[in-house]
mmCIF file of C-alpha atoms in Angstrom:
data_model
loop_
_atom_site.group_PDB
_atom_site.id
_atom_site.type_symbol
_atom_site.label_atom_id
_atom_site.label_comp_id
_atom_site.label_asym_id
_atom_site.label_seq_id
_atom_site.Cartn_x
_atom_site.Cartn_y
_atom_site.Cartn_z
ATOM 1 C CA MET D 299 66.424 101.782 82.493
ATOM 2 C CA LYS D 300 69.499 99.794 83.529
ATOM 3 C CA ALA D 301 70.638 96.732 81.598
ATOM 4 C CA ARG D 302 69.779 94.320 84.422
ATOM 5 C CA GLU D 303 66.256 95.720 84.739
ATOM 6 C CA PHE D 304 65.775 95.438 80.988
ATOM 7 C CA GLN D 305 67.081 91.853 81.010
ATOM 8 C CA GLU D 306 64.466 90.992 83.639
ATOM 9 C CA LYS D 307 61.688 92.567 81.532
ATOM 10 C CA VAL D 308 62.797 90.560 78.487
ATOM 11 C CA GLU D 309 62.919 87.387 80.586
ATOM 12 C CA GLU D 310 59.376 88.061 81.831
ATOM 13 C CA LYS D 311 58.039 88.509 78.284
ATOM 14 C CA MET D 312 59.891 85.435 77.022
ATOM 15 C CA VAL D 313 58.485 83.314 79.852
ATOM 16 C CA ALA D 314 54.987 84.534 78.905
ATOM 17 C CA ILE D 315 55.635 83.379 75.337
ATOM 18 C CA PHE D 316 57.684 80.203 75.798
ATOM 19 C CA GLY D 317 57.207 79.082 79.410
ATOM 20 C CA ARG D 318 59.705 78.980 82.259
ATOM 21 C CA ASP D 319 61.558 75.827 81.150
ATOM 22 C CA LEU D 320 62.662 77.306 77.834
ATOM 23 C CA VAL D 321 63.995 80.641 79.130
ATOM 24 C CA LYS D 322 67.404 81.017 80.779
ATOM 25 C CA THR D 323 69.273 84.139 81.831
ATOM 26 C CA GLU D 324 73.072 84.264 81.937
ATOM 27 C CA PHE D 325 73.034 81.092 79.830
ATOM 28 C CA ASP D 326 76.425 79.370 79.634
ATOM 29 C CA SER D 327 77.105 79.081 75.906
ATOM 30 C CA LEU D 328 79.518 76.196 76.509
ATOM 31 C CA LYS D 329 76.984 74.148 78.464
ATOM 32 C CA PHE D 330 76.352 71.707 75.613
ATOM 33 C CA ASP D 331 79.811 71.851 74.038
ATOM 34 C CA ASP D 332 81.425 68.508 74.853
ATOM 35 C CA LEU D 333 84.605 69.555 73.069
ATOM 36 C CA GLY D 334 85.217 72.817 74.876
ATOM 37 C CA HIS D 335 83.233 73.088 78.085
ATOM 38 C CA ASN D 336 86.201 74.133 80.229
ATOM 39 C CA HIS D 337 86.036 77.891 80.838
ATOM 40 C CA LYS D 338 89.721 77.890 81.798
ATOM 41 C CA SER D 339 90.785 76.899 78.293
ATOM 42 C CA VAL D 340 87.948 78.238 76.082
ATOM 43 C CA TYR D 341 86.124 81.549 76.239
ATOM 44 C CA GLY D 342 82.440 80.873 76.843
ATOM 45 C CA PRO D 343 80.169 83.889 76.915
ATOM 46 C CA ARG D 344 77.069 83.941 79.058
ATOM 47 C CA ILE D 345 74.077 84.938 76.960
ATOM 48 C CA ASP D 346 71.884 87.559 78.670
ATOM 49 C CA VAL D 347 68.630 85.788 77.743
ATOM 50 C CA ALA D 348 68.551 82.464 75.913
ATOM 51 C CA VAL D 349 65.416 80.698 74.729
ATOM 52 C CA GLY D 350 65.204 77.002 73.910
ATOM 53 C CA PRO D 351 64.828 74.457 72.679
ATOM 54 C CA PHE D 352 68.495 73.984 73.476
ATOM 55 C CA ASN D 353 70.852 71.776 71.512
ATOM 56 C CA PRO D 354 72.287 69.217 73.916
ATOM 57 C CA ARG D 355 74.044 67.326 71.101
ATOM 58 C CA LEU D 356 75.986 70.180 69.566
ATOM 59 C CA PRO D 357 78.937 68.069 68.360
ATOM 60 C CA ASN D 358 76.476 65.853 66.437
ATOM 61 C CA HIS D 359 75.215 68.628 64.172
ATOM 62 C CA ASP D 360 77.251 67.169 61.345
ATOM 63 C CA VAL D 361 74.689 64.352 61.221
ATOM 64 C CA GLY D 362 71.782 66.777 60.928
ATOM 65 C CA ILE D 363 70.423 67.055 64.463
ATOM 66 C CA ASP D 364 69.090 70.527 65.281
ATOM 67 C CA ASP D 365 66.538 70.649 68.085
ATOM 68 C CA THR D 366 65.779 74.300 67.304
ATOM 69 C CA GLU D 367 64.647 73.686 63.728
ATOM 70 C CA LYS D 368 61.010 73.218 64.749
ATOM 71 C CA MET D 369 61.023 76.889 65.844
ATOM 72 C CA LYS D 370 61.265 78.110 62.256
ATOM 73 C CA GLN D 371 57.456 78.166 62.193
ATOM 74 C CA HIS D 372 57.029 79.858 65.571
ATOM 75 C CA PRO D 373 55.143 83.197 65.465
ATOM 76 C CA LEU D 374 58.160 85.058 66.876
ATOM 77 C CA THR D 375 60.387 83.743 64.092
ATOM 78 C CA GLN D 376 57.809 84.533 61.435
ATOM 79 C CA LYS D 377 57.245 88.047 62.759
ATOM 80 C CA LEU D 378 60.991 88.730 62.893
ATOM 81 C CA PHE D 379 61.362 87.769 59.255
ATOM 82 C CA THR D 380 58.334 89.743 58.084
ATOM 83 C CA GLU D 381 58.306 92.766 60.378
ATOM 84 C CA GLY D 382 61.502 92.812 62.437
ATOM 85 C CA ASN D 383 63.587 95.869 61.664
ATOM 86 C CA LYS D 384 61.019 97.088 59.123
ATOM 87 C CA GLY D 385 60.732 93.859 57.144
ATOM 88 C CA ASP D 386 64.402 93.077 56.621
ATOM 89 C CA THR D 387 64.849 91.230 53.333
ATOM 90 C CA ARG D 388 68.260 89.581 53.739
ATOM 91 C CA GLY D 389 66.884 86.120 53.024
ATOM 92 C CA THR D 390 64.557 83.340 54.065
ATOM 93 C CA VAL D 391 64.350 81.669 57.456
ATOM 94 C CA ASP D 392 66.073 78.584 56.045
ATOM 95 C CA SER D 393 68.911 80.531 54.443
ATOM 96 C CA LEU D 394 69.690 82.570 57.565
ATOM 97 C CA TRP D 395 69.062 80.007 60.306
ATOM 98 C CA ASN D 396 72.115 79.070 62.402
ATOM 99 C CA ASP D 397 71.772 75.294 62.542
ATOM 100 C CA LEU D 398 74.900 74.992 64.698
ATOM 101 C CA SER D 399 73.370 76.983 67.535
ATOM 102 C CA ARG D 400 73.215 76.222 71.214
ATOM 103 C CA CYS D 401 69.715 77.695 71.602
ATOM 104 C CA TYR D 402 66.795 78.948 69.515
ATOM 105 C CA LEU D 403 67.113 82.617 70.479
ATOM 106 C CA ALA D 404 70.111 84.421 71.980
ATOM 107 C CA VAL D 405 69.487 87.964 73.229
ATOM 108 C CA GLU D 406 72.378 90.216 74.207
ATOM 109 C CA VAL D 407 71.724 93.540 75.954
ATOM 110 C CA GLU D 408 74.280 96.213 75.053
ATOM 111 C CA PHE D 409 73.542 99.377 77.036
ATOM 112 C CA ASN D 410 77.166 100.444 77.444
ATOM 113 C CA GLY D 411 80.668 99.422 76.500
ATOM 114 C CA SER D 412 83.230 100.073 73.830
ATOM 115 C CA SER D 413 82.733 99.278 70.155
ATOM 116 C CA LYS D 414 84.845 96.142 70.600
ATOM 117 C CA HIS D 415 82.687 95.052 73.540
ATOM 118 C CA ILE D 416 79.511 95.555 71.488
ATOM 119 C CA MET D 417 81.047 93.713 68.522
ATOM 120 C CA GLY D 418 81.712 90.790 70.871
ATOM 121 C CA GLY D 419 78.069 90.842 71.994
ATOM 122 C CA ILE D 420 76.924 90.685 68.369
ATOM 123 C CA ILE D 421 79.187 87.727 67.612
ATOM 124 C CA ASN D 422 78.053 85.943 70.790
ATOM 125 C CA ALA D 423 74.386 86.369 69.832
ATOM 126 C CA VAL D 424 74.662 85.189 66.218
ATOM 127 C CA SER D 425 76.927 82.254 66.994
ATOM 128 C CA SER D 426 75.006 81.011 70.058
ATOM 129 C CA GLY D 427 71.446 81.402 68.781
ATOM 130 C CA SER D 428 69.624 80.107 65.736
ATOM 131 C CA ILE D 429 68.495 83.730 65.785
ATOM 132 C CA GLY D 430 70.634 86.385 67.439
ATOM 133 C CA VAL D 431 69.123 89.587 68.809
ATOM 134 C CA VAL D 432 71.182 92.476 70.130
ATOM 135 C CA VAL D 433 69.383 95.272 71.956
ATOM 136 C CA GLY D 434 70.730 98.743 72.591
ATOM 137 C CA ASN D 435 69.340 101.792 74.323
ATOM 138 C CA LYS D 436 69.302 105.449 73.267
ATOM 139 C CA ASN D 437 72.995 105.717 74.207
ATOM 140 C CA THR D 438 74.216 102.719 72.197
ATOM 141 C CA ILE D 439 71.729 102.014 69.408
ATOM 142 C CA ASN D 440 73.489 104.094 66.745
ATOM 143 C CA LYS D 441 76.857 102.526 67.573
ATOM 144 C CA LEU D 442 75.240 99.088 67.549
ATOM 145 C CA LYS D 443 73.695 99.662 64.122
ATOM 146 C CA ARG D 444 76.975 100.970 62.673
ATOM 147 C CA ILE D 445 78.920 97.974 64.009
ATOM 148 C CA SER D 446 76.346 95.451 62.774
ATOM 149 C CA ASN D 447 76.336 97.124 59.330
ATOM 150 C CA TYR D 448 80.120 96.903 59.283
ATOM 151 C CA LEU D 449 80.077 93.191 60.166
ATOM 152 C CA LEU D 450 77.348 92.471 57.615
ATOM 153 C CA ARG D 451 79.393 94.274 54.958
ATOM 154 C CA LEU D 452 82.473 92.185 55.830
ATOM 155 C CA ASN D 453 80.287 89.103 55.607
ATOM 156 C CA ASP D 454 78.968 90.154 52.190
ATOM 157 C CA TYR D 455 82.569 90.521 50.985
ATOM 158 C CA GLY D 456 83.373 87.031 52.286
ATOM 159 C CA LEU D 457 85.895 88.379 54.784
ATOM 160 C CA VAL D 458 84.020 87.156 57.881
ATOM 161 C CA LYS D 459 81.995 83.983 58.076
ATOM 162 C CA THR D 460 80.624 84.119 61.618
ATOM 163 C CA ASN D 461 77.409 82.185 61.047
ATOM 164 C CA ASN D 462 77.017 84.362 57.947
ATOM 165 C CA LEU D 463 75.663 87.037 60.332
ATOM 166 C CA GLY D 464 72.323 86.934 58.552
ATOM 167 C CA ASN D 465 70.548 85.695 61.672
ATOM 168 C CA LEU D 466 71.192 89.016 63.466
ATOM 169 C CA TRP D 467 68.452 91.465 64.420
ATOM 170 C CA VAL D 468 69.174 94.774 66.134
ATOM 171 C CA PHE D 469 66.545 96.562 68.215
ATOM 172 C CA GLU D 470 66.314 99.563 70.483
ATOM 173 C CA ASP D 471 65.115 98.601 73.984
ATOM 174 C CA ILE D 472 61.565 99.974 73.834
ATOM 175 C CA GLU D 473 61.135 98.723 70.266
ATOM 176 C CA PHE D 474 62.089 95.182 71.333
ATOM 177 C CA LEU D 475 59.718 95.146 74.318
ATOM 178 C CA ASP D 476 56.908 96.381 72.057
ATOM 179 C CA PHE D 477 57.788 93.673 69.537
ATOM 180 C CA LEU D 478 57.540 90.984 72.233
ATOM 181 C CA LYS D 479 54.268 92.386 73.601
ATOM 182 C CA SER D 480 52.769 92.353 70.124
ATOM 183 C CA ILE D 481 53.186 88.599 69.705
ATOM 184 C CA ILE D 482 52.354 87.315 73.194
ATOM 185 C CA PHE D 483 48.677 87.042 72.229
ATOM 186 C CA PHE D 484 49.424 85.099 69.022
ATOM 187 C CA CYS D 485 51.821 82.754 70.792
ATOM 188 C CA LYS D 486 49.106 81.600 73.177
ATOM 189 C CA PHE D 487 47.540 79.820 70.206
ATOM 190 C CA TRP D 488 50.811 78.239 69.081
ATOM 191 C CA SER D 489 50.698 74.519 69.741
ATOM 192 C CA LEU D 490 52.522 73.627 72.922
ATOM 193 C CA ASN D 491 53.058 70.171 71.437
ATOM 194 C CA ILE D 492 55.780 71.629 69.225
ATOM 195 C CA TYR D 493 58.063 71.805 72.280
ATOM 196 C CA ALA D 494 57.665 68.147 73.195
#
């Protein structure tokens, strides 16, 4: 499956879970950055699939405004922290949450590219999303896991502080689609009032 086709499948599943208004493809990560929204002067990656709520007041995070915080109780968040990547035990939702994010969930699809390109995708996901997900295929998943382990090790040593990197989840393509399918049913019962 090609990256674009996979991106469309992820978008379809996310819309089934969150609704059309909260799912954006090729999301401009600088959209809500009042201090650096000019792509000519600041690099601004486009996130393959971004899920809101979005943070329109990003520069005001120093006063405690995080529109994504209500998603800590969402079934997708809970399932990631209990079952994602075999029950990863890096920490709690609160300790790993990126409260300076531009969106609730940032998904980057890495089906090809150099190690440096993939490392950039990882950093884009964890810095743009409260939760960052990077998805590889059979050709890139081992490289993706090695790079993420390297970055997490640098973070543990205090050498890199990119959002503490704890909000990163790595999946293989089929595994991620299965993960999304498994929670669509439970999300139908999640209160839609939480998004208001």
